[in-house]
Each structure stands twice: as structure tokens, then as C-alpha cells.
Amino acid sequence: MTFQGWFLILLFVGILLALTRPVGLWLHALYEGRRTPLHVVLGPVERGFYRLSGIDPTVEQGWRRYAIHMLLFNTALLMLTYAVLRLQGVLPGNPQGLAGLSPDLAFNTAISFTTNTNWQSYGGEGTMSNLSQMLGLTIHNFLSAATGIALAFALFRGFARREAKAIGNFWADVTRITLYLLLPICIAYTLFLIASGVPQTLAGAVDVSTLEGARQSILLGPVASQEAIKMLGTNGGGFFNANSAHPFENPSALINFVQMLSIFAIGFGLTWTFGKAVGNTRQGWAILAAMVMLFLAGVTVTYAQEAAGNPILHSLGVAGGNMEGKEVRFGIAASALFSVVTTAASCGAVNAMLDSFTPLGGLIPLFNMQLGEVVIGGVGAGIYGFLLFAILAVFVAGLMVGRTPEYVGKKIEAREVKLAVLAIAVLPLVILGFAALSSVVQPGLAGPLNKGPHGFSEILYAFTSAVGNNGSAFAGLTANTPYYNALLGVAMWFGRFFVIVPMLAIAGSLAAKKYTPESAGSFPTTGGLWVGLLVGIILILGGLTFLPSLALGPIADHLSMIRGQLF
Amino acid sequence: MAKAQSKSLFTADLVVPAIKASFLKLDPRELVRNPVMFVTAAVALLMTILLVIGQDQLAVAFKAQLAVWLWLTVLFGTFAEALAEGRGKAQAASLRATKAELVAKRLKGDGRDHDDVPASQLRVGDIVLVETGDLIPSDGDVVSGVASVNEAAITGESAPVIREAGGDRSAVTAGTRVISDEIRVRVTVEPGKGFLDRMIALVEGAERQKTPNEVALTILLVGLTIIFLIAVGTIPGFASYAGGSIPVAILAALLITLIPTTIAALLSAIGIAGMDRLVRFNVLAKSGRAVEAAGDIDVLLLDKTGTITIGDRQASEFRSVGGTSDAELAEAALLASLADETPEGRSIVVLARERYGLYRAMPVDAEVIPFTAQTRVSGLRYGETLIQKGAVDSILRANDGSGTTAAATELRRITDEIARAGGTPLAVAKDGRLLGAIFLKDVVKAGIRERFGELRTMGIRTVMITGDNPLTAAAIAAEAGVDDFLAQATPEDKLALIRKEQSGGKLVAMCGDGTNDAPALAQADVGVAMNTGTQAAREAGNMVDLDSDPTKLIEVVGLGKQLLMTRGALTTFSVANDVAKYFAIIPAMFVALYPGLGVLNVMGLATPESAILSAIIFNAIIIPLLVPLALKGVAYRPMAAGPLLARNLALYGLGGLLAPFIGIKIIDLVVGGLGLA
């Protein structure tokens, strides 16, 4: 590890902490439906949408209606994308003349982008036409992100409101978030990326002669615009197969740094928005503190492991850290940081090959996702997932102060506990269940590239990434098979909506409750004790659930490496 | 709370029946109420079957030991519950015996003759005669007569109490004994629904329903069980990828150590013991819900008299007006009080003696003028002299209609001062001349200020309820250190105050005894009715204090908190335990697949078999080890939530994390030493 490496990491966190309040304030304006400076320009557009669709944004919805509208909206978009991908061959905007996708790949991809996962069983440049990228996929990059943030708003309202039936209007939330947050930032961000050399064109490939005289076809496309929302909306689906390791997606160390910032910016801001919404910004900072602690712990492990490198190579006389699968323009620190950022937030973009990481270096991205994508997490999804853990933490330890557990003024009772357990149990059920299945059936066993614990890690990582709606790939797994496409598709759907529906039910249940004023006898949810408790509960719950699988995957891999055996 | 801890937990008369009952509780229909223990029993059964027909490489002796310890885990849980129920059962048995012998002298229509009928045949509205030495056959109201009643059967207090027709002391309880005089009682409850029946059901735990927090906790425990079922159930798949297989017996052992058996085994015992503590504290809660609500209380409404101040006011000063000297006033007051047997009257006599050395016998020709609610004045007439003592307004009206004389003005000033200082003024006049006022002082109970301070650190607000005027109330409130007060309170004011606090999300507790307290008692989240109170009050409250001590409200809150804390502490302990168990079993289970995983054996356990057995043994014996804690409750001290959480987290969270590492290691050494595995 180097001083520059740590400087980079701490600078990164420092900038984000500085951004938290401004971003949070902006989000809070949208949360409350307040006027922003952008309303001068975009207000008419927003009202135009409502007029066209016949939606009255002032009519609020109860949690059931909110959930149903959200599900209908997402299902409709899913079907649109499925159709676009299947019909790609006959649709325009296809300069390369690519064929339509197979049913299983289209199914997998449509779910993947709808659920903000952006798992890609395919290589982007050789599979997707420009129309598919823009209409089929980029639209989800915006709307799945907006959906996530809207859902977080709905849960915030559950905590903030008193004896209320409604938790907001889904359509108004999604429209405002898209119009006043995602679009404006992405426009500026895209221009910045273009200025930095990221391509933005509707043309197909450029044919060039290389220095050796060979002819090479270099693919171009509307990369910059997709890149912006890919990061900001924690989507992570690359235009190119190499994702953010590709020089057109991520040309320089500076762009790499900005991209990492943009992955976390909204996630950091939302914690502040939560605090503001429940009337005490320290509540938000406490959550952020717990998230940042978990994040920095992860970065430390991965960075240390990657910088230490592989002892077997050392014994062969290759000194230094582990540079296998990393881009030289980023180096070890930025690659380690990027991999932890992208898996902590459910972004899933990669700028280095995780399969080539040291076993423990690669364990952290895996564990980040197994914790439920709550370390910052996906936009919106991170904080609502985290709040589910907070509910459990309050319940387990809250009784110890001799009162019915309360969190930000709301009593946590049987219904909330039941729903939170339901939402959290989906993760291990699908991750471990599908991974176990794939470890025994033939189509599952055909997937991994490597043998032994490393091969198992590849399977485990794929399902973890899918359920966590992360979308990053450990690589090594041949996932574009009907078996994996179908199973991963189902996993992504469960990982998203089987968490969301109970979560919204909690929002509805909390909104209906009375407010319990805080007193000296209330369970403290702002100080260091609470932060430590949150970290402890998340680590213990996640650790206990996944330790057997981790032991047989990365941990066994690591211990074998120390003993001189690689897989 | 000395009363609550009188009896030892582990006496033979409690333990032996509990051991028997713990086997009876293995009935699946009863076990299923506790899903975690049901799963444990199912796994123990599976292990027993595997022992007989299992086809694996494990030694039979090893599997037999696992099976035995799994069954013991279940039995320890049922034992804990049975032990907690034991004390209640013994008490219920003696109450039942009392109930069986109840016979009623039911009056016939003429109101003179009576039949002897079993108490179970009485109906609401029947009038029964109860004579000296009789047990009162049913709950009811005294309709005529006065009697002293020994209520020891219910309250454990042998000093008799007076029960009389009308007023707030008219309620009588079945099973109590009239020890003098006779009364006629109108039956107010149907057979089987009386206080005695409720008490039997309560102490026995027959109608015990899970409280809201208990339900929520059970759901969490079931959720954790499901998650661990998934975690364990998927291991065979993973192991097969690694080219091996894990015997079912080992997986079963891992599952049982991971699911929260400790808290699940103790959960109902904690609840029963919590109720039992309250019963032994002579407070009957009508539901477990009420006990939990007590822990959540934000606002305590406390009656001034009897709770904050000692019941009786004491004369503390004589303040004369006009040309009268204080000694002259004292003498008049003394004479006026000679016949006054109230504590206030006696205190005036005492003060006059102590302060002015005055000794006066009753004048021979004296005529006592008794106090009445209409005149609000009492006094003494002897010879030509008339001394009057009473409420300031009444004295003024009787002696100085206009109230404009200099003496009257001065008297008003003095009485205002007295009121502002938290006292009650009594005016004295002699032959139509105003002499001055007696300062009757409310005496705040010793130590009560500190109690309120403790409550404040716990985040509980105290509100004093008093019929005094605002000036007096403010002074006493300041002296006692309550946070707020409600002066000149009517029952309607009380009810309104409770509603107002509740609409702000606060939980309110109060105690009361009169019929007019009933609406407020019913509205409060915790309403403690005094046992000496009226039937209406006892019906309205969700707790009854058999000792009729309003100060106990504070302890009731403490007991509620202790119950919740015990549950939380053991849950945390139970979950934290899992970490060490993983470190025992995971390496033992997987070391054959990947020898490198042996490094996870941080405890250095001797063999894989010994590691698994030790974890299972620890998991089982921690239950009986924690039974005393579960039954007695965790140590409770009033403090703010922050430090309390820090303390309990360190004790039960960190302790729960570390204890099993040590415990499993020790057991491993014993297991190895005895050659068990």
C-alpha cells in the first residue's frame, strides 16, 4: 500500500462527505415536492407529462396503490425492453446489422435493466444495436434509478408522517426525480465526459489501419450519455464488454475518480435527506457513519490484499502487488477502490477483472453484496435496505433499554419485524438456494471457468450479484446459457421486488402510526454506540448467513493459495 | 422491591414438579407454540432416527451423545417454563382451596331469611348476608352495614380493613373474611368471573397470551431460524461442488447451535416470571400487555396526597393578625382543636405545646361545634366565648361579612402567603374577632425528590395531581421536584390531561381508587386501581394494587422495564453466541474438504467430533445456566437509555460474543479428558 493510494481513498471519502449535505438538500426538495430553480425551465415539462398521462400529482397513494403502480410501471417497461431486444434485427438504429436476442438472453437482460442490476450475460458491442442500447437499456438506467429513489422517499414518508394513510404519489416521485435530478446532472456529466474523450455518436464502427498495417474495426456509439447515468444511477451496465476497464468508457484516472464519486453521490445524499425528513439530520449522519465504516473496512482489506499480491508469484521472483487483470492507467489502489465502491453501491461497473483479484481481495466485493447492498447501496435501494437492518437492530437491542423498541419516533412492532425479516430473508434464500442448486446440476456445473473453490466463488458471485441487483460479474462464469439466464433473471426479480413490496408495507404501517416523542428513556439512534451496533448487527447477520459459503469459496481459495495451490 | 425476592428459585418443592412438567411439555401440540423449540425437538427426533438407521461414517457413540444433548436442549427449555410456572401454580392451588369452601347466605325476597347456597350459584344482583367469621362468597358492593374485613387471602396483609356501604370503601372481594360485625353485599359479578377467579388464572398462567413484544420477538426468532435453515440446508450442495459430503447428523448439529435456542427456550419463562414478580409485589396485572406498557410509560400522573406528600398535613406556624399575639392565636387554636381527632387537629395541639408551652384541658362547660361540609367550620363554645376554626372564606363570611376591615385584609395577605408556600391556611376567630391563621403544611415524603430525579433521567415526566389551588400546588410541586402539576383537578381534568398527553404520542400511567377515577383509569395506558377502591375503579384499571399504595406506580414502571430488558439482553446474548459456534463447527465440518480451513479453528479444539459435540453441549447447558437470570430478571437500575444500552451491550452483547469461546474450549477439554469424542 502506498501513501498516494491512501490519499486517493481518503480524498474520495472526503469529497463525498462534503457533497452529502448539498445533494441531500436537493433530494429533500424533491422529496417534499418543493419548487427548485430548475422548475422555471422544467416545470412546464413536468406539468405536460401529468396532463398527457392524466395524473394528478397531488393525489397521494397508500402503500398498496403505490406498490401496484410501481410494479405495473416496471412490468410494462420490462415487456417493452423484451420486445425491443427480440425484434432488434428488424428495428432501425442498427448500423452493425445485429440479430435479435435469444428468448432467454432477452428475458435475462430485460429483467436485469428493469431491476437496476445491469447484469450482462452478453458483450455489449457485439450484441446490442444503438437503438437497443438507447431505447431498450438506457431508459431503464434512468427509470430504475428513479424508481429506487422514489421507493426510498416512500419509506422516508412512512417514518416521517404521523397517523397518515398515504406515502406519496409514485408517478410524481419518479417524474420529479428523473426531471430535476437525473436528467440535468447527466446532461452536464455527459458533456464533461465527451470533453474528456469519451465517444458520443450514432455512427457504427470506425475502420482504421494499425501501425502494423492490419485493419481494425473500432466500435463507437452513444457511450458518454450512457456512461453518465450508468454511474449516477448505480446501474453499471457497460456499453462495451470490458465495461469501465475499456478506454472509451473510462479513459483516464481523473474520469475514473469522477465516476466513482458519481456512483456514491446520491447514496450519500439520501442519508442526509432521510435525517432531514425525520426531523433530525444526525439520524442521517449516523446511518452514513455506519455505511462509511463498513465501506472503509472493505477498502482496507481489498487494497491490502491486492497490494500484498500473490505469495506464489513472489516465490517465483515476481515482486509487487497483484496487477493481473488491472488497467495500468488506474493501478492497484484505484482498482481496489473502484471494485469496493461498485459493489458497495449496487452499481456493478468494473474497471478491473475481479476474477483475477486475490481471493480475499475478491471476497470483499462478494461480501458487500451479500450484506444486502446496504453499504451506501444502489440509489434509493441502499438506504431502504439499510433501514430494514436498522429496524432489526433496533428491535434486537432496543428492548435492552426497557422500552418497546422505537426508531425515529415510530414504535417497531410485530408487523414491522415480520416484514423486515421477510424482506431480508429473500437474499440468503435465493443466493444460497440457487448457488447450491447450480453446484449440483449439470447445466450449473458447466458454467464456471475454474475448478475448486475459485470455481465455486464464480457461481456464488453470479447469484449474489443478481440478487443484490449489483450486476458486476466475477467473470469466468459462462452465464449466457438458458440455465443461467433464466435462473439469474428470476434471482434479479426476487432480489428487487420481493424486498420492495414488504418494504413498502412497512412504510405504510409506519406512516399510520403515532409519533412517539423522543426522551431520555428512548433508545439512542444517533451516537457512536448506535453506529457500532448497526455495523455489528449487519456483520453478524450477514456473516452468519454466508460464512459457510464463503468458507468453501474465497476463504478456502485464500488458504489454499497460502499453501501453494491455485485454482 | 424486597418483597419480590423473598423466595429462592431452586427449592425442591419447585424443582421436582418442574422436572416432571418439563417432560409433559414435550407434547407436540404444546411445543408448537414455540416454533424454535419445535424445530429443535424435530431435529432431536431426526438425530434419534439417524442413530438407528443412519448410514454414515460417524461413530454410534458420537451420534448417541449428539441425540442426548439435543433432547436435553429441548428439556431445558420446557424445564425453564415449568419452573417459572411453578410458583404461580402453588399459589393458585391455595386460592382454589379458598374458593371451594365458599358458601353464601343468600337473602330471600323478604330481606330477612336466607338460604345457604354454594357461591357458584350466585347471580348478579343477589343480596347475601355476611356475618362475623364468614368468608365473603362473591365480589360485590356493601349495600348496608360496616364491617372489618381481613383480606389476607388476597393481599397477604393481615391488618383488617373497613368496608362500609356507600362511598369509596364499599367493594368487597370473594375469599376475604369478615372479622367483626355483619354486612349485606350485592353480588356484582357472574360466578367464575370474579377477582379470585381472575387471580387464579393469572398466577397460574393458564390464560397467558403472548404480549405484543413477545409476539414480535417470536417472529424475529422464527425469521432467524428460517435464515439459518437456508444457510445450513444449502451446505450439502456446496460441499458436493468441493467433492465431498457432510453427514446429516453434523448439519443437524450446526443448525441447532445456530438457531436462537437460548432465547427461545427462556422466552416464555421470562414473561411468566415477569408477571410473577408483579404478583409477589402484590400488584395484579390483568394482562401481560399492561406490564409491557408499564415499561413504555412516558408520563406518570401521581396523586399528591399519599404519594408525594404524607397523607396528613401538619400545623407548622401560627400567624396572627391585628393586635393579636401569636401566643393568643395559638391558645385559641389549641382550644378549638382539643376535640378535633383528625391528624391535622392533633398537630395543632402539639404545635401549641411545643412552641408556646401551652397546656389546656377542655373547659368544663364546653360545647363542641363539629365540622360539617356545609359550614366548613368547627369550634368550641364555653361560657360566653366562641372560638371558630375553619376555611378562610367561611370564617371571613361568618365574622366579617364585608371582608374589608384591616384585619380581614391582613388575613387574606397572610393566607395567600401560606398558599404560595405550599401550605393550607386555617383561619381562627374568637367572638367575632379575626385572630389569624394556622399554617398547615404538606409534608413531602422523604426521598421522593430523588425518585423523581431518577425518573427524569429515565425520560419519564411526573405530573402531580391535586385538588389544591394553583399557588399551593406550585409550591409543593417545586419542593417535591415533579415536572408539572394539575391543580384543582377534577376527574374530567385528569381525563383531559391523559388524552392530551396520549395525542402527543405519550404513554400515561396513573393510579386511582374512587368511582370518579374510573374513566381516567380506563383511558390511561397503565391504570393501577387501589384494592381498597371501588369496584368501578378496580374494573377500569388494568392493574390492581393489593396493598393500595399509590407510590408503587413507580416500581411498576421499573418492573415493566426490567421484563423488556431481560428479553432484549438474552436475545442479544443468544445471537452473539453464534459467532463462536461457527468457529467451532465450520472448520470441523469442512476441514476434510479443504485442510487449509483448519486455521479457522481458533479455539484449538481437539478433534472435529469434539468441536461439534462441545458446541452442542454449550448450546444446551447455557439454558439452565441462564434460568436464574431469566426468572429474576436482569439487574435494573434507573438510568438514561444511552448509558443503559452501553452497559447492557457490553454485558450481553460483548459477553455473548466472548463467553462461548471460553465455554466451548473448556467443554472441549472435558470432552477430550473423558474420552467422549
PDB file of N, CA and C in Angstrom, chain A residues 211-259:
ATOM      1  N   LEU A 211      -0.622   0.334 -36.762  1.00  0.00           N
ATOM      2  CA  LEU A 211       0.782   0.596 -37.085  1.00  0.00           C
ATOM      3  C   LEU A 211       1.408  -0.569 -37.836  1.00  0.00           C
ATOM      4  N   GLU A 212       0.919  -1.777 -37.504  1.00  0.00           N
ATOM      5  CA  GLU A 212       1.467  -2.948 -38.207  1.00  0.00           C
ATOM      6  C   GLU A 212       0.843  -3.109 -39.585  1.00  0.00           C
ATOM      7  N   GLY A 213      -0.119  -2.251 -39.892  1.00  0.00           N
ATOM      8  CA  GLY A 213      -0.735  -2.353 -41.195  1.00  0.00           C
ATOM      9  C   GLY A 213      -1.976  -3.207 -41.236  1.00  0.00           C
ATOM     10  N   ALA A 214      -2.330  -3.799 -40.085  1.00  0.00           N
ATOM     11  CA  ALA A 214      -3.545  -4.600 -40.075  1.00  0.00           C
ATOM     12  C   ALA A 214      -4.759  -3.678 -40.059  1.00  0.00           C
ATOM     13  N   ARG A 215      -5.893  -4.197 -40.452  1.00  0.00           N
ATOM     14  CA  ARG A 215      -7.106  -3.392 -40.413  1.00  0.00           C
ATOM     15  C   ARG A 215      -7.870  -3.746 -39.137  1.00  0.00           C
ATOM     16  N   GLN A 216      -8.350  -2.701 -38.466  1.00  0.00           N
ATOM     17  CA  GLN A 216      -9.078  -2.958 -37.216  1.00  0.00           C
ATOM     18  C   GLN A 216     -10.368  -2.151 -37.231  1.00  0.00           C
ATOM     19  N   SER A 217     -11.405  -2.770 -36.729  1.00  0.00           N
ATOM     20  CA  SER A 217     -12.676  -2.073 -36.645  1.00  0.00           C
ATOM     21  C   SER A 217     -12.875  -1.621 -35.202  1.00  0.00           C
ATOM     22  N   ILE A 218     -12.919  -0.303 -35.022  1.00  0.00           N
ATOM     23  CA  ILE A 218     -13.088   0.211 -33.658  1.00  0.00           C
ATOM     24  C   ILE A 218     -14.527   0.658 -33.471  1.00  0.00           C
ATOM     25  N   LEU A 219     -15.193   0.064 -32.520  1.00  0.00           N
ATOM     26  CA  LEU A 219     -16.606   0.340 -32.305  1.00  0.00           C
ATOM     27  C   LEU A 219     -16.788   1.649 -31.552  1.00  0.00           C
ATOM     28  N   LEU A 220     -17.769   2.413 -32.002  1.00  0.00           N
ATOM     29  CA  LEU A 220     -18.139   3.641 -31.311  1.00  0.00           C
ATOM     30  C   LEU A 220     -19.635   3.589 -31.027  1.00  0.00           C
ATOM     31  N   GLY A 221     -20.144   4.619 -30.436  1.00  0.00           N
ATOM     32  CA  GLY A 221     -21.576   4.652 -30.176  1.00  0.00           C
ATOM     33  C   GLY A 221     -21.892   5.762 -29.194  1.00  0.00           C
ATOM     34  N   PRO A 222     -23.150   5.862 -28.765  1.00  0.00           N
ATOM     35  CA  PRO A 222     -23.519   6.891 -27.776  1.00  0.00           C
ATOM     36  C   PRO A 222     -23.034   6.469 -26.389  1.00  0.00           C
ATOM     37  N   VAL A 223     -21.731   6.508 -26.221  1.00  0.00           N
ATOM     38  CA  VAL A 223     -21.138   5.967 -24.995  1.00  0.00           C
ATOM     39  C   VAL A 223     -21.260   6.951 -23.827  1.00  0.00           C
ATOM     40  N   ALA A 224     -20.911   8.228 -24.082  1.00  0.00           N
ATOM     41  CA  ALA A 224     -20.837   9.198 -22.980  1.00  0.00           C
ATOM     42  C   ALA A 224     -22.170   9.339 -22.260  1.00  0.00           C
ATOM     43  N   SER A 225     -23.263   9.425 -23.022  1.00  0.00           N
ATOM     44  CA  SER A 225     -24.567   9.630 -22.388  1.00  0.00           C
ATOM     45  C   SER A 225     -24.943   8.422 -21.534  1.00  0.00           C
ATOM     46  N   GLN A 226     -24.566   7.228 -22.009  1.00  0.00           N
ATOM     47  CA  GLN A 226     -24.896   6.046 -21.224  1.00  0.00           C
ATOM     48  C   GLN A 226     -24.016   5.936 -20.000  1.00  0.00           C
ATOM     49  N   GLU A 227     -22.780   6.365 -20.160  1.00  0.00           N
ATOM     50  CA  GLU A 227     -21.821   6.266 -19.065  1.00  0.00           C
ATOM     51  C   GLU A 227     -22.274   7.104 -17.874  1.00  0.00           C
ATOM     52  N   ALA A 228     -22.804   8.300 -18.197  1.00  0.00           N
ATOM     53  CA  ALA A 228     -23.190   9.218 -17.120  1.00  0.00           C
ATOM     54  C   ALA A 228     -24.235   8.572 -16.209  1.00  0.00           C
ATOM     55  N   ILE A 229     -25.300   8.073 -16.817  1.00  0.00           N
ATOM     56  CA  ILE A 229     -26.375   7.514 -15.974  1.00  0.00           C
ATOM     57  C   ILE A 229     -25.993   6.148 -15.436  1.00  0.00           C
ATOM     58  N   LYS A 230     -25.104   5.462 -16.137  1.00  0.00           N
ATOM     59  CA  LYS A 230     -24.630   4.166 -15.646  1.00  0.00           C
ATOM     60  C   LYS A 230     -24.038   4.313 -14.246  1.00  0.00           C
ATOM     61  N   MET A 231     -23.306   5.398 -14.045  1.00  0.00           N
ATOM     62  CA  MET A 231     -22.669   5.618 -12.747  1.00  0.00           C
ATOM     63  C   MET A 231     -23.614   6.295 -11.772  1.00  0.00           C
ATOM     64  N   LEU A 232     -24.212   7.395 -12.210  1.00  0.00           N
ATOM     65  CA  LEU A 232     -25.038   8.194 -11.314  1.00  0.00           C
ATOM     66  C   LEU A 232     -26.211   7.367 -10.770  1.00  0.00           C
ATOM     67  N   GLY A 233     -26.763   6.513 -11.617  1.00  0.00           N
ATOM     68  CA  GLY A 233     -27.922   5.728 -11.207  1.00  0.00           C
ATOM     69  C   GLY A 233     -27.540   4.355 -10.678  1.00  0.00           C
ATOM     70  N   THR A 234     -26.267   4.162 -10.356  1.00  0.00           N
ATOM     71  CA  THR A 234     -25.727   2.859  -9.889  1.00  0.00           C
ATOM     72  C   THR A 234     -26.236   1.699 -10.740  1.00  0.00           C
ATOM     73  N   ASN A 235     -26.217   1.910 -12.054  1.00  0.00           N
ATOM     74  CA  ASN A 235     -26.667   0.854 -12.951  1.00  0.00           C
ATOM     75  C   ASN A 235     -25.532  -0.111 -13.243  1.00  0.00           C
ATOM     76  N   GLY A 236     -24.496   0.416 -13.939  1.00  0.00           N
ATOM     77  CA  GLY A 236     -23.287  -0.374 -14.117  1.00  0.00           C
ATOM     78  C   GLY A 236     -23.208  -1.172 -15.398  1.00  0.00           C
ATOM     79  N   GLY A 237     -24.281  -1.141 -16.193  1.00  0.00           N
ATOM     80  CA  GLY A 237     -24.222  -1.909 -17.432  1.00  0.00           C
ATOM     81  C   GLY A 237     -23.347  -1.199 -18.450  1.00  0.00           C
ATOM     82  N   GLY A 238     -22.310  -1.872 -18.912  1.00  0.00           N
ATOM     83  CA  GLY A 238     -21.357  -1.217 -19.804  1.00  0.00           C
ATOM     84  C   GLY A 238     -21.834  -1.203 -21.245  1.00  0.00           C
ATOM     85  N   PHE A 239     -21.356  -0.169 -21.971  1.00  0.00           N
ATOM     86  CA  PHE A 239     -21.612  -0.157 -23.404  1.00  0.00           C
ATOM     87  C   PHE A 239     -20.776  -1.240 -24.058  1.00  0.00           C
ATOM     88  N   PHE A 240     -19.564  -1.358 -23.535  1.00  0.00           N
ATOM     89  CA  PHE A 240     -18.635  -2.373 -24.056  1.00  0.00           C
ATOM     90  C   PHE A 240     -18.528  -3.516 -23.052  1.00  0.00           C
ATOM     91  N   ASN A 241     -18.096  -4.644 -23.539  1.00  0.00           N
ATOM     92  CA  ASN A 241     -17.968  -5.814 -22.683  1.00  0.00           C
ATOM     93  C   ASN A 241     -16.977  -5.568 -21.545  1.00  0.00           C
ATOM     94  N   ALA A 242     -15.917  -4.835 -21.869  1.00  0.00           N
ATOM     95  CA  ALA A 242     -14.884  -4.608 -20.855  1.00  0.00           C
ATOM     96  C   ALA A 242     -15.324  -3.606 -19.801  1.00  0.00           C
ATOM     97  N   ASN A 243     -16.536  -3.034 -20.011  1.00  0.00           N
ATOM     98  CA  ASN A 243     -17.103  -2.124 -19.038  1.00  0.00           C
ATOM     99  C   ASN A 243     -16.150  -0.957 -18.756  1.00  0.00           C
ATOM    100  N   SER A 244     -15.988  -0.588 -17.513  1.00  0.00           N
ATOM    101  CA  SER A 244     -15.191   0.599 -17.209  1.00  0.00           C
ATOM    102  C   SER A 244     -13.693   0.355 -17.293  1.00  0.00           C
ATOM    103  N   ALA A 245     -13.305  -0.839 -17.691  1.00  0.00           N
ATOM    104  CA  ALA A 245     -11.888  -1.052 -17.985  1.00  0.00           C
ATOM    105  C   ALA A 245     -11.574  -0.589 -19.415  1.00  0.00           C
ATOM    106  N   HIS A 246     -12.628  -0.426 -20.225  1.00  0.00           N
ATOM    107  CA  HIS A 246     -12.465  -0.032 -21.627  1.00  0.00           C
ATOM    108  C   HIS A 246     -12.079   1.443 -21.696  1.00  0.00           C
ATOM    109  N   PRO A 247     -11.081   1.779 -22.483  1.00  0.00           N
ATOM    110  CA  PRO A 247     -10.640   3.178 -22.516  1.00  0.00           C
ATOM    111  C   PRO A 247     -11.698   4.148 -23.021  1.00  0.00           C
ATOM    112  N   PHE A 248     -12.682   3.686 -23.801  1.00  0.00           N
ATOM    113  CA  PHE A 248     -13.728   4.610 -24.250  1.00  0.00           C
ATOM    114  C   PHE A 248     -14.760   4.881 -23.149  1.00  0.00           C
ATOM    115  N   GLU A 249     -14.900   3.938 -22.243  1.00  0.00           N
ATOM    116  CA  GLU A 249     -15.835   4.161 -21.135  1.00  0.00           C
ATOM    117  C   GLU A 249     -15.164   4.926 -20.000  1.00  0.00           C
ATOM    118  N   ASN A 250     -13.876   4.712 -19.858  1.00  0.00           N
ATOM    119  CA  ASN A 250     -13.189   5.225 -18.673  1.00  0.00           C
ATOM    120  C   ASN A 250     -11.758   5.561 -19.053  1.00  0.00           C
ATOM    121  N   PRO A 251     -11.591   6.694 -19.766  1.00  0.00           N
ATOM    122  CA  PRO A 251     -10.304   6.928 -20.413  1.00  0.00           C
ATOM    123  C   PRO A 251      -9.138   7.259 -19.483  1.00  0.00           C
ATOM    124  N   SER A 252      -9.393   7.884 -18.335  1.00  0.00           N
ATOM    125  CA  SER A 252      -8.235   8.354 -17.569  1.00  0.00           C
ATOM    126  C   SER A 252      -8.468   8.170 -16.078  1.00  0.00           C
ATOM    127  N   ALA A 253      -7.412   8.352 -15.331  1.00  0.00           N
ATOM    128  CA  ALA A 253      -7.516   8.235 -13.872  1.00  0.00           C
ATOM    129  C   ALA A 253      -8.480   9.275 -13.317  1.00  0.00           C
ATOM    130  N   LEU A 254      -8.482  10.472 -13.911  1.00  0.00           N
ATOM    131  CA  LEU A 254      -9.391  11.523 -13.440  1.00  0.00           C
ATOM    132  C   LEU A 254     -10.846  11.119 -13.665  1.00  0.00           C
ATOM    133  N   ILE A 255     -11.140  10.638 -14.897  1.00  0.00           N
ATOM    134  CA  ILE A 255     -12.514  10.209 -15.191  1.00  0.00           C
ATOM    135  C   ILE A 255     -12.891   9.078 -14.250  1.00  0.00           C
ATOM    136  N   ASN A 256     -11.953   8.182 -14.011  1.00  0.00           N
ATOM    137  CA  ASN A 256     -12.196   7.069 -13.097  1.00  0.00           C
ATOM    138  C   ASN A 256     -12.620   7.584 -11.716  1.00  0.00           C
ATOM    139  N   PHE A 257     -11.920   8.616 -11.258  1.00  0.00           N
ATOM    140  CA  PHE A 257     -12.202   9.189  -9.937  1.00  0.00           C
ATOM    141  C   PHE A 257     -13.598   9.819  -9.923  1.00  0.00           C
ATOM    142  N   VAL A 258     -13.887  10.584 -10.989  1.00  0.00           N
ATOM    143  CA  VAL A 258     -15.195  11.242 -11.068  1.00  0.00           C
ATOM    144  C   VAL A 258     -16.304  10.182 -11.142  1.00  0.00           C
ATOM    145  N   GLN A 259     -16.030   9.124 -11.874  1.00  0.00           N
ATOM    146  CA  GLN A 259     -17.042   8.070 -11.981  1.00  0.00           C
ATOM    147  C   GLN A 259     -17.331   7.450 -10.621  1.00  0.00           C
TER     148      GLN A 259
END
